[in-house]
Amino acid sequence: MRPLKILAFFAHPDDETMFLGGTLTYLAAQGAEVHYLCATRGEGGEMGDPPICERAELGLVREKELGCAIKALGGTSLAFLGFKDPEVGPEGELYPFSKDLAPVVRELSEFLDKIRPDVVLTHGPGGEYGHPGHIQAHQAVIEALGKQEYPPRVVYSPSWLSRETGEFTPAPGMLVDISPWVTKKIAAVTCHKSQHGLFLRNGAARAGRPVELVEMIRNQEALGRILPEGELAGDPLEEILRPIALALPATA
Ligand SMILES: [Zn+2]
């Protein structure tokens, strides 16, 4: 049987690790081919706290950091679309990486034609915490798939747990136990050195106290199915993840 072919398409280096690093490690360990595609090199993000490079070098630095992370996660290949991540605004404003969706759809379609994945993992419709770049990547996947001759069987996104509502969005089709792969996820997080200051500030804001990187990494990840909607017999991702699936949280 040929290995399951997975495309992990995200907007910025580190999204793959922070959202689904444990799941992606597990999938590779099961023999799946995991191809990574990143829309940008994260050129507009932080240079580190304190900075580890100049703004002009950040894209190259983060490209290397992503290569390091994917090695830790056991990925098969890494490619980039040609978009530049816009710089975060003075008040922390976040932006999509392309003015128009059409060129993103075009570049992504070409890549999908080449790889022909069985499964696509990408950002959710709400961009997890609402990042416009994540939302744009999601929209590009939905549009591109409408035109594919060999569309993937399923599309999943990370399911984001809202602190306000206590609910997962999109609803988790699956909650998985990644504890055996947490060390790999931490190794991948360690690779994203330029972002450590940001991770630690976010973690501290959430916890209300200073935190270490390792305590920010949980033993569970959640995924929600985007396509197709409704019941699906023989969902290839559900089948491969079944051994590490946990009971879903009870809904109110
Ligand atoms: Zn991102």
PDB file of C-alpha atoms in Angstrom, residues 14-195:
ATOM      1  CA  ASP A  14       6.032  28.049  13.417  1.00  0.00           C
ATOM      2  CA  ASP A  15       2.272  27.594  12.710  1.00  0.00           C
ATOM      3  CA  GLU A  16       2.909  23.922  11.815  1.00  0.00           C
ATOM      4  CA  THR A  17       4.690  23.263  15.106  1.00  0.00           C
ATOM      5  CA  MET A  18       2.571  25.319  17.480  1.00  0.00           C
ATOM      6  CA  PHE A  19      -0.782  24.093  16.145  1.00  0.00           C
ATOM      7  CA  LEU A  20      -0.155  20.480  15.105  1.00  0.00           C
ATOM      8  CA  GLY A  21       3.484  19.567  15.764  1.00  0.00           C
ATOM      9  CA  GLY A  22       2.667  16.438  17.774  1.00  0.00           C
ATOM     10  CA  THR A  23       0.096  15.159  15.282  1.00  0.00           C
ATOM     11  CA  LEU A  24       2.443  15.790  12.343  1.00  0.00           C
ATOM     12  CA  THR A  25       5.238  13.890  14.117  1.00  0.00           C
ATOM     13  CA  TYR A  26       2.914  10.961  14.794  1.00  0.00           C
ATOM     14  CA  LEU A  27       1.763  10.891  11.160  1.00  0.00           C
ATOM     15  CA  ALA A  28       5.349  10.800   9.862  1.00  0.00           C
ATOM     16  CA  ALA A  29       6.208   8.071  12.401  1.00  0.00           C
ATOM     17  CA  GLN A  30       3.325   6.007  10.998  1.00  0.00           C
ATOM     18  CA  GLY A  31       4.943   6.142   7.562  1.00  0.00           C
ATOM     19  CA  ALA A  32       2.861   8.973   6.082  1.00  0.00           C
ATOM     20  CA  GLU A  33       4.590  11.371   3.691  1.00  0.00           C
ATOM     21  CA  VAL A  34       4.211  14.837   5.185  1.00  0.00           C
ATOM     22  CA  HIS A  35       4.894  17.649   2.707  1.00  0.00           C
ATOM     23  CA  TYR A  36       5.108  21.150   4.133  1.00  0.00           C
ATOM     24  CA  LEU A  37       4.146  24.271   2.237  1.00  0.00           C
ATOM     25  CA  CYS A  38       4.467  27.693   3.835  1.00  0.00           C
ATOM     26  CA  ALA A  39       2.902  30.766   2.221  1.00  0.00           C
ATOM     27  CA  THR A  40       5.583  33.145   3.559  1.00  0.00           C
ATOM     28  CA  ARG A  41       8.944  33.098   5.313  1.00  0.00           C
ATOM     29  CA  GLY A  42       7.497  35.079   8.228  1.00  0.00           C
ATOM     30  CA  GLU A  43       9.442  38.180   7.161  1.00  0.00           C
ATOM     31  CA  GLY A  44       7.132  40.539   9.060  1.00  0.00           C
ATOM     32  CA  GLY A  45       7.344  38.814  12.435  1.00  0.00           C
ATOM     33  CA  GLU A  46       9.609  39.393  15.418  1.00  0.00           C
ATOM     34  CA  MET A  47      13.389  39.236  15.106  1.00  0.00           C
ATOM     35  CA  GLY A  48      13.737  37.878  18.631  1.00  0.00           C
ATOM     36  CA  ASP A  49      13.828  39.333  22.120  1.00  0.00           C
ATOM     37  CA  PRO A  50      16.652  40.415  22.069  1.00  0.00           C
ATOM     38  CA  PRO A  51      16.856  40.442  18.235  1.00  0.00           C
ATOM     39  CA  ILE A  52      18.977  37.686  16.676  1.00  0.00           C
ATOM     40  CA  CYS A  53      19.106  39.303  13.198  1.00  0.00           C
ATOM     41  CA  GLU A  54      18.261  42.368  11.096  1.00  0.00           C
ATOM     42  CA  ARG A  55      14.805  42.772   9.564  1.00  0.00           C
ATOM     43  CA  ALA A  56      16.216  42.111   6.063  1.00  0.00           C
ATOM     44  CA  GLU A  57      17.649  38.760   7.199  1.00  0.00           C
ATOM     45  CA  LEU A  58      14.549  37.509   9.015  1.00  0.00           C
ATOM     46  CA  GLY A  59      13.043  35.608   6.054  1.00  0.00           C
ATOM     47  CA  LEU A  60      16.207  33.576   5.599  1.00  0.00           C
ATOM     48  CA  VAL A  61      16.563  33.020   9.365  1.00  0.00           C
ATOM     49  CA  ARG A  62      12.982  31.765   9.640  1.00  0.00           C
ATOM     50  CA  GLU A  63      13.337  29.592   6.542  1.00  0.00           C
ATOM     51  CA  LYS A  64      16.228  27.841   8.294  1.00  0.00           C
ATOM     52  CA  GLU A  65      14.277  27.628  11.550  1.00  0.00           C
ATOM     53  CA  LEU A  66      11.388  25.965   9.712  1.00  0.00           C
ATOM     54  CA  GLY A  67      13.770  23.509   8.032  1.00  0.00           C
ATOM     55  CA  CYS A  68      15.139  22.616  11.473  1.00  0.00           C
ATOM     56  CA  ALA A  69      11.607  22.158  12.878  1.00  0.00           C
ATOM     57  CA  ILE A  70      10.473  19.946  10.016  1.00  0.00           C
ATOM     58  CA  LYS A  71      13.518  17.750  10.472  1.00  0.00           C
ATOM     59  CA  ALA A  72      12.491  17.326  14.128  1.00  0.00           C
ATOM     60  CA  LEU A  73       8.902  16.521  13.090  1.00  0.00           C
ATOM     61  CA  GLY A  74      10.067  13.957  10.516  1.00  0.00           C
ATOM     62  CA  GLY A  75       8.664  15.765   7.459  1.00  0.00           C
ATOM     63  CA  THR A  76       9.258  14.675   3.854  1.00  0.00           C
ATOM     64  CA  SER A  77       9.686  17.995   2.045  1.00  0.00           C
ATOM     65  CA  LEU A  78       9.442  21.758   2.483  1.00  0.00           C
ATOM     66  CA  ALA A  79       8.472  24.404  -0.068  1.00  0.00           C
ATOM     67  CA  PHE A  80       7.369  28.028   0.047  1.00  0.00           C
ATOM     68  CA  LEU A  81       4.893  30.078  -1.946  1.00  0.00           C
ATOM     69  CA  GLY A  82       6.366  33.396  -3.044  1.00  0.00           C
ATOM     70  CA  PHE A  83       4.489  35.703  -0.652  1.00  0.00           C
ATOM     71  CA  LYS A  84       6.023  38.163   1.759  1.00  0.00           C
ATOM     72  CA  ASP A  85       4.687  38.367   5.279  1.00  0.00           C
ATOM     73  CA  PRO A  86       3.795  42.041   5.969  1.00  0.00           C
ATOM     74  CA  GLU A  87       5.311  43.620   9.039  1.00  0.00           C
ATOM     75  CA  VAL A  88       3.145  43.604  12.175  1.00  0.00           C
ATOM     76  CA  GLY A  89       1.686  47.110  12.758  1.00  0.00           C
ATOM     77  CA  PRO A  90       2.723  49.448  15.607  1.00  0.00           C
ATOM     78  CA  GLU A  91      -0.301  48.422  17.682  1.00  0.00           C
ATOM     79  CA  GLY A  92       0.206  44.731  16.900  1.00  0.00           C
ATOM     80  CA  GLU A  93      -2.052  44.835  13.820  1.00  0.00           C
ATOM     81  CA  LEU A  94      -1.860  41.659  11.708  1.00  0.00           C
ATOM     82  CA  TYR A  95      -2.324  41.508   7.935  1.00  0.00           C
ATOM     83  CA  PRO A  96      -2.970  38.963   5.169  1.00  0.00           C
ATOM     84  CA  PHE A  97       0.134  38.154   3.098  1.00  0.00           C
ATOM     85  CA  SER A  98      -1.427  38.939  -0.298  1.00  0.00           C
ATOM     86  CA  LYS A  99      -3.641  41.844  -1.409  1.00  0.00           C
ATOM     87  CA  ASP A 100      -5.686  39.456  -3.551  1.00  0.00           C
ATOM     88  CA  LEU A 101      -6.617  35.849  -3.058  1.00  0.00           C
ATOM     89  CA  ALA A 102      -6.268  34.907  -6.765  1.00  0.00           C
ATOM     90  CA  PRO A 103      -2.446  34.627  -6.902  1.00  0.00           C
ATOM     91  CA  VAL A 104      -2.461  32.543  -3.712  1.00  0.00           C
ATOM     92  CA  VAL A 105      -5.044  30.193  -5.223  1.00  0.00           C
ATOM     93  CA  ARG A 106      -3.012  29.964  -8.444  1.00  0.00           C
ATOM     94  CA  GLU A 107       0.289  29.094  -6.724  1.00  0.00           C
ATOM     95  CA  LEU A 108      -1.373  26.688  -4.326  1.00  0.00           C
ATOM     96  CA  SER A 109      -3.244  24.923  -7.163  1.00  0.00           C
ATOM     97  CA  GLU A 110       0.016  24.323  -9.012  1.00  0.00           C
ATOM     98  CA  PHE A 111       1.509  22.803  -5.890  1.00  0.00           C
ATOM     99  CA  LEU A 112      -1.545  20.602  -5.273  1.00  0.00           C
ATOM    100  CA  ASP A 113      -1.343  19.335  -8.865  1.00  0.00           C
ATOM    101  CA  LYS A 114       2.248  18.325  -8.239  1.00  0.00           C
ATOM    102  CA  ILE A 115       1.805  16.642  -4.831  1.00  0.00           C
ATOM    103  CA  ARG A 116      -1.771  15.319  -5.084  1.00  0.00           C
ATOM    104  CA  PRO A 117      -2.187  14.862  -1.332  1.00  0.00           C
ATOM    105  CA  ASP A 118      -4.780  12.540   0.227  1.00  0.00           C
ATOM    106  CA  VAL A 119      -5.114  14.853   3.215  1.00  0.00           C
ATOM    107  CA  VAL A 120      -4.652  18.609   3.586  1.00  0.00           C
ATOM    108  CA  LEU A 121      -4.000  20.149   6.995  1.00  0.00           C
ATOM    109  CA  THR A 122      -4.345  23.920   7.014  1.00  0.00           C
ATOM    110  CA  HIS A 123      -5.656  26.885   8.991  1.00  0.00           C
ATOM    111  CA  GLY A 124      -9.299  27.002  10.044  1.00  0.00           C
ATOM    112  CA  PRO A 125     -11.921  29.445   8.685  1.00  0.00           C
ATOM    113  CA  GLY A 126     -11.503  31.693  11.737  1.00  0.00           C
ATOM    114  CA  GLY A 127      -7.701  31.767  11.446  1.00  0.00           C
ATOM    115  CA  GLU A 128      -7.485  30.155  14.907  1.00  0.00           C
ATOM    116  CA  TYR A 129      -7.152  33.360  16.964  1.00  0.00           C
ATOM    117  CA  GLY A 130      -8.334  35.456  13.980  1.00  0.00           C
ATOM    118  CA  HIS A 131      -5.018  36.050  12.167  1.00  0.00           C
ATOM    119  CA  PRO A 132      -5.886  37.474   8.688  1.00  0.00           C
ATOM    120  CA  GLY A 133      -2.934  35.572   7.147  1.00  0.00           C
ATOM    121  CA  HIS A 134      -4.289  32.289   8.502  1.00  0.00           C
ATOM    122  CA  ILE A 135      -7.775  33.099   7.207  1.00  0.00           C
ATOM    123  CA  GLN A 136      -6.312  33.891   3.780  1.00  0.00           C
ATOM    124  CA  ALA A 137      -4.461  30.549   3.643  1.00  0.00           C
ATOM    125  CA  HIS A 138      -7.694  28.762   4.567  1.00  0.00           C
ATOM    126  CA  GLN A 139      -9.694  30.584   1.895  1.00  0.00           C
ATOM    127  CA  ALA A 140      -7.054  29.801  -0.719  1.00  0.00           C
ATOM    128  CA  VAL A 141      -7.329  26.080   0.075  1.00  0.00           C
ATOM    129  CA  ILE A 142     -11.110  26.113  -0.247  1.00  0.00           C
ATOM    130  CA  GLU A 143     -10.963  27.926  -3.608  1.00  0.00           C
ATOM    131  CA  ALA A 144      -8.096  25.869  -4.982  1.00  0.00           C
ATOM    132  CA  LEU A 145      -9.794  22.584  -4.148  1.00  0.00           C
ATOM    133  CA  GLY A 146     -12.850  23.548  -6.157  1.00  0.00           C
ATOM    134  CA  LYS A 147     -10.629  23.401  -9.257  1.00  0.00           C
ATOM    135  CA  GLN A 148      -8.550  20.294  -8.527  1.00  0.00           C
ATOM    136  CA  GLU A 149      -8.695  17.330 -10.860  1.00  0.00           C
ATOM    137  CA  TYR A 150      -7.499  15.073  -8.006  1.00  0.00           C
ATOM    138  CA  PRO A 151      -8.798  16.744  -4.831  1.00  0.00           C
ATOM    139  CA  PRO A 152      -7.683  15.429  -1.433  1.00  0.00           C
ATOM    140  CA  ARG A 153     -10.141  13.135   0.362  1.00  0.00           C
ATOM    141  CA  VAL A 154     -10.268  15.333   3.453  1.00  0.00           C
ATOM    142  CA  VAL A 155      -9.210  18.752   4.719  1.00  0.00           C
ATOM    143  CA  TYR A 156      -8.669  19.301   8.456  1.00  0.00           C
ATOM    144  CA  SER A 157      -7.615  22.295  10.492  1.00  0.00           C
ATOM    145  CA  PRO A 158      -6.355  22.755  14.025  1.00  0.00           C
ATOM    146  CA  SER A 159      -9.243  23.256  16.384  1.00  0.00           C
ATOM    147  CA  TRP A 160      -8.701  26.324  18.517  1.00  0.00           C
ATOM    148  CA  LEU A 161      -9.897  26.374  22.114  1.00  0.00           C
ATOM    149  CA  SER A 162     -11.392  29.764  22.909  1.00  0.00           C
ATOM    150  CA  ARG A 163     -10.621  30.971  26.447  1.00  0.00           C
ATOM    151  CA  GLU A 164     -13.777  33.082  26.396  1.00  0.00           C
ATOM    152  CA  THR A 165     -16.312  30.423  25.360  1.00  0.00           C
ATOM    153  CA  GLY A 166     -14.424  27.245  26.340  1.00  0.00           C
ATOM    154  CA  GLU A 167     -15.364  25.793  22.931  1.00  0.00           C
ATOM    155  CA  PHE A 168     -13.270  24.367  20.112  1.00  0.00           C
ATOM    156  CA  THR A 169     -13.549  26.012  16.659  1.00  0.00           C
ATOM    157  CA  PRO A 170     -14.012  24.289  14.291  1.00  0.00           C
ATOM    158  CA  ALA A 171     -15.483  21.604  16.547  1.00  0.00           C
ATOM    159  CA  PRO A 172     -12.885  18.889  17.054  1.00  0.00           C
ATOM    160  CA  GLY A 173     -13.538  15.874  14.941  1.00  0.00           C
ATOM    161  CA  MET A 174     -10.661  14.506  16.968  1.00  0.00           C
ATOM    162  CA  LEU A 175      -8.742  15.187  20.119  1.00  0.00           C
ATOM    163  CA  VAL A 176      -5.427  13.322  20.056  1.00  0.00           C
ATOM    164  CA  ASP A 177      -2.906  12.320  22.706  1.00  0.00           C
ATOM    165  CA  ILE A 178       0.505  13.501  21.531  1.00  0.00           C
ATOM    166  CA  SER A 179       2.400  12.780  24.773  1.00  0.00           C
ATOM    167  CA  PRO A 180       4.823  10.253  23.148  1.00  0.00           C
ATOM    168  CA  TRP A 181       5.783  12.936  20.577  1.00  0.00           C
ATOM    169  CA  VAL A 182       5.922  15.975  22.845  1.00  0.00           C
ATOM    170  CA  THR A 183       9.738  15.865  22.984  1.00  0.00           C
ATOM    171  CA  LYS A 184       9.820  16.153  19.164  1.00  0.00           C
ATOM    172  CA  LYS A 185       7.362  19.034  19.296  1.00  0.00           C
ATOM    173  CA  ILE A 186       9.523  20.774  21.892  1.00  0.00           C
ATOM    174  CA  ALA A 187      12.594  20.191  19.681  1.00  0.00           C
ATOM    175  CA  ALA A 188      10.711  21.854  16.807  1.00  0.00           C
ATOM    176  CA  VAL A 189       9.611  24.771  19.023  1.00  0.00           C
ATOM    177  CA  THR A 190      13.264  25.177  20.041  1.00  0.00           C
ATOM    178  CA  CYS A 191      14.184  25.529  16.337  1.00  0.00           C
ATOM    179  CA  HIS A 192      11.941  28.626  16.009  1.00  0.00           C
ATOM    180  CA  LYS A 193      14.411  30.703  18.019  1.00  0.00           C
ATOM    181  CA  SER A 194      13.438  34.103  16.609  1.00  0.00           C
ATOM    182  CA  GLN A 195       9.914  33.592  18.008  1.00  0.00           C
TER     183      GLN A 195
END
